[in-house]
Coordinates of C-alpha atoms and ligand atoms in Angstrom, one line a residue:
M1019 CA 235.0 43.9 165.3
V1020 CA 237.1 46.1 163.0
K1021 CA 239.9 48.3 164.1
S1022 CA 240.2 51.3 161.8
I1023 CA 243.1 53.7 161.6
V1024 CA 242.5 56.8 159.5
L1025 CA 245.6 58.6 158.2
E1026 CA 245.9 62.3 157.8
D1027 CA 245.2 62.2 154.1
G1028 CA 242.2 59.9 154.5
K1029 CA 243.8 56.6 153.7
I1030 CA 242.4 53.8 155.9
I1031 CA 244.0 50.8 157.4
Q1032 CA 241.8 48.2 159.0
I1033 CA 242.5 45.1 161.1
V1034 CA 239.8 42.5 160.9
Q1035 CA 239.3 38.9 162.0
G1036 CA 237.7 36.9 159.2
D1037 CA 237.9 34.6 156.2
I1038 CA 239.8 36.5 153.4
T1039 CA 237.9 34.6 150.7
K1040 CA 234.7 36.5 151.8
E1041 CA 236.3 39.9 151.6
E1042 CA 234.4 42.3 149.3
V1043 CA 237.4 44.3 148.1
D1044 CA 239.0 44.9 144.7
A1045 CA 241.9 42.5 145.3
I1046 CA 243.2 40.1 147.9
V1047 CA 246.8 39.0 148.6
N1048 CA 247.6 35.3 148.7
A1049 CA 250.5 33.9 150.8
A1050 CA 252.0 31.7 148.1
N1051 CA 255.0 29.6 147.5
G1052 CA 257.4 30.1 144.6
Y1053 CA 255.7 27.5 142.4
L1054 CA 252.2 29.0 143.0
R1055 CA 251.1 25.5 144.1
H1056 CA 248.2 26.5 146.4
G1057 CA 248.0 23.6 148.9
G1058 CA 247.4 24.6 152.5
G1059 CA 246.8 27.6 154.6
V1060 CA 245.2 30.7 153.2
A1061 CA 246.3 29.6 149.6
G1062 CA 244.3 26.4 150.0
A1063 CA 241.3 28.3 151.3
I1064 CA 241.4 30.7 148.4
L1065 CA 241.6 27.9 145.9
R1066 CA 238.7 25.9 147.5
A1067 CA 236.5 29.0 147.6
G1068 CA 237.4 30.6 144.2
G1069 CA 237.8 27.4 142.1
K1070 CA 240.5 25.6 140.2
I1071 CA 240.7 28.3 137.6
I1072 CA 243.0 30.1 140.0
Q1073 CA 245.4 27.1 140.1
E1074 CA 245.2 26.9 136.3
E1075 CA 246.1 30.6 135.8
S1076 CA 248.9 30.2 138.3
D1077 CA 250.3 27.2 136.5
R1078 CA 250.3 29.1 133.2
I1079 CA 252.3 31.9 134.8
I1080 CA 254.9 29.5 136.2
R1081 CA 255.2 27.7 132.8
K1082 CA 255.8 31.0 131.1
N1083 CA 258.0 32.8 133.6
G1084 CA 259.4 30.1 135.9
P1085 CA 259.1 30.2 139.7
L1086 CA 258.8 33.4 141.7
E1087 CA 261.7 34.7 143.8
V1088 CA 261.1 35.4 147.4
S1089 CA 259.1 38.6 147.8
E1090 CA 258.1 38.5 144.1
V1091 CA 254.4 38.7 143.1
A1092 CA 252.2 37.4 140.4
V1093 CA 248.6 38.3 139.5
T1094 CA 245.6 36.1 138.6
G1095 CA 241.9 36.6 138.5
A1096 CA 240.0 35.5 141.5
G1097 CA 237.7 32.8 140.0
S1098 CA 234.2 33.0 141.6
L1099 CA 235.3 35.2 144.5
H1100 CA 234.2 38.9 144.7
P1101 CA 237.6 40.5 144.1
K1102 CA 238.9 41.2 140.6
Y1103 CA 242.4 40.1 141.3
I1104 CA 244.5 37.9 143.5
I1105 CA 248.0 39.2 144.1
H1106 CA 250.1 36.1 145.0
V1107 CA 253.2 36.9 146.9
H1108 CA 256.0 34.5 147.7
G1109 CA 256.8 35.3 151.3
P1110 CA 260.1 34.2 153.0
R1111 CA 260.4 31.2 155.3
Y1112 CA 261.4 31.8 158.9
G1113 CA 265.1 31.0 159.4
Q1114 CA 266.2 32.2 156.0
E1115 CA 268.6 35.1 155.8
N1116 CA 267.2 38.7 155.7
V1117 CA 263.7 37.3 156.6
E1118 CA 262.6 40.7 157.9
E1119 CA 263.6 42.7 154.8
L1120 CA 262.2 40.1 152.5
L1121 CA 258.9 40.0 154.3
Y1122 CA 258.7 43.9 154.3
E1123 CA 259.5 43.8 150.5
S1124 CA 256.8 41.1 150.0
F1125 CA 254.1 43.4 151.5
L1126 CA 255.5 46.5 149.7
N1127 CA 255.5 44.7 146.3
A1128 CA 251.9 43.6 146.9
F1129 CA 250.9 47.2 147.6
K1130 CA 252.8 48.6 144.6
T1131 CA 251.2 46.0 142.3
A1132 CA 247.8 46.7 143.7
G1133 CA 248.3 50.5 143.0
K1134 CA 249.5 49.8 139.4
L1135 CA 246.3 47.7 138.8
G1136 CA 244.1 50.5 139.9
V1137 CA 243.0 48.6 143.0
K1138 CA 241.2 50.9 145.6
T1139 CA 240.6 48.3 148.3
L1140 CA 242.9 45.5 149.2
S1141 CA 242.8 42.8 151.8
V1142 CA 246.0 41.1 153.0
P1143 CA 246.7 38.1 155.3
A1144 CA 249.7 37.7 157.6
V1145 CA 252.0 36.4 154.9
S1146 CA 254.7 33.9 156.0
S1147 CA 253.3 33.7 159.6
G1148 CA 251.6 30.3 159.2
I1149 CA 253.2 27.4 157.4
F1150 CA 256.4 29.5 156.8
G1151 CA 256.8 30.1 160.5
V1152 CA 257.5 33.8 160.9
P1153 CA 256.5 35.0 164.4
K1154 CA 253.3 37.0 164.2
D1155 CA 254.8 40.2 165.8
L1156 CA 257.7 40.2 163.4
C1157 CA 255.2 39.8 160.5
A1158 CA 253.0 42.6 161.8
R1159 CA 256.0 45.0 162.0
C1160 CA 257.0 44.2 158.5
F1161 CA 253.4 44.8 157.4
F1162 CA 252.9 48.2 159.1
R1163 CA 256.4 49.4 158.0
A1164 CA 255.4 48.6 154.4
V1165 CA 252.0 50.3 154.8
E1166 CA 253.7 53.4 156.3
Y1167 CA 256.3 53.6 153.6
Y1168 CA 253.9 53.0 150.8
F1169 CA 251.4 55.6 151.8
E1170 CA 254.2 58.1 152.5
N1171 CA 255.9 57.6 149.1
Y1172 CA 253.0 56.8 146.8
K1173 CA 250.8 59.8 147.4
D1174 CA 249.0 59.4 144.0
T1175 CA 248.0 55.8 144.6
P1176 CA 244.4 54.8 143.9
L1177 CA 244.7 52.5 147.0
S1178 CA 242.6 54.1 149.7
L1179 CA 241.9 51.1 152.0
I1180 CA 244.3 48.3 153.1
R1181 CA 242.7 45.6 155.4
V1182 CA 244.8 43.0 157.2
C1183 CA 242.4 40.0 157.4
N1184 CA 243.2 36.9 159.4
I1185 CA 241.1 34.0 160.3
D1186 CA 242.2 33.6 163.9
R1187 CA 241.8 35.9 166.9
A1188 CA 245.4 35.5 168.1
T1189 CA 246.9 36.8 164.9
T1190 CA 244.4 39.7 164.8
E1191 CA 245.2 40.7 168.4
V1192 CA 249.0 40.8 167.6
F1193 CA 248.3 43.1 164.6
E1194 CA 246.1 45.3 166.8
K1195 CA 248.8 45.6 169.4
V1196 CA 251.7 46.2 167.0
S1197 CA 249.7 48.8 165.1
E1198 CA 250.0 51.0 168.2
E1199 CA 253.7 51.2 167.7
F1200 CA 253.1 52.8 164.3
F1201 CA 249.9 54.9 164.2
Ligands
AR6_2677 N1 241.4 33.8 155.7 C1 242.3 34.7 156.4 N2 243.4 34.3 156.9 C2 243.7 33.0 156.8 C3 242.9 32.0 156.2 C4 241.7 32.5 155.6 N3 240.8 31.7 155.0 N4 243.5 30.8 156.3 C5 244.7 30.9 156.9 N5 244.8 32.2 157.3 P1 249.7 30.5 155.6 P2 252.5 31.2 154.9 C6 246.0 32.9 157.9 O1 250.2 29.3 156.3 O2 253.0 31.0 156.2 C7 250.6 27.4 151.6 O3 250.7 26.0 151.5 C8 246.8 32.1 158.8 O4 246.2 32.0 160.1 O5 248.6 30.5 154.7 O6 253.0 32.3 154.0 C9 251.2 28.1 150.4 O7 250.9 27.4 149.2 C10 248.1 32.9 158.9 O8 248.0 33.9 159.9 O9 250.9 31.2 154.8 C11 252.7 28.1 150.8 O10 253.3 26.9 150.4 C12 248.2 33.5 157.5 O11 246.9 33.3 156.9 C13 252.7 28.3 152.3 O12 251.4 27.8 152.7 C14 249.3 32.9 156.6 O13 249.4 31.5 156.8 C15 252.7 29.7 152.7 O14 252.9 29.8 154.1

């Protein structure tokens, strides 16, 4: 089941339960660490499904630019997956200072990067809410706040669809509920 929210200007936000590696969108967001070492969680799933080229491209970025700061993004190809790009974002860990602002910035930076790349359709997991321990409802508020801000302030963006895609029912239900506070 997909929950769709259509904004006044036709932009669409969708909440779906599923495997993000199967998403047929222009780009997906990965919940990464600062070294882009894609071990577990959604990062591990993306690497297993898309192939080791994603890790190789990530390693090249780190060798060239050094590690990512929290809320910073890096872009690679998506290996054998359908999307053209993976937008890796280094989300904050729960317990660190300003976690809420940093997670909001993480989502916003991912959207800004997608727009600059000409991405029309984007799928995003609940960054920081797994191994990094951020409560799901806090994560959902950061996500929808960033979506709201982005669509209000970037009217010319090519992005027309943002899907939040999580593998588990519980996370999906939290996002469905929190979306009602916003739209
Ligand atoms: N499709 C969609 N959502 C998924 C999938 C999938 N295949 N697999 C997991 N999720 P996490 P984090 C959901 O832990 O907290 C890695 O080791 C999952 O249910 O992946 O930002 C990185 O390399 C949860 O809701 O990300 C970092 O070191 C969400 O994805 C670290 O974990 C995010 O959980 C990042 O931890």
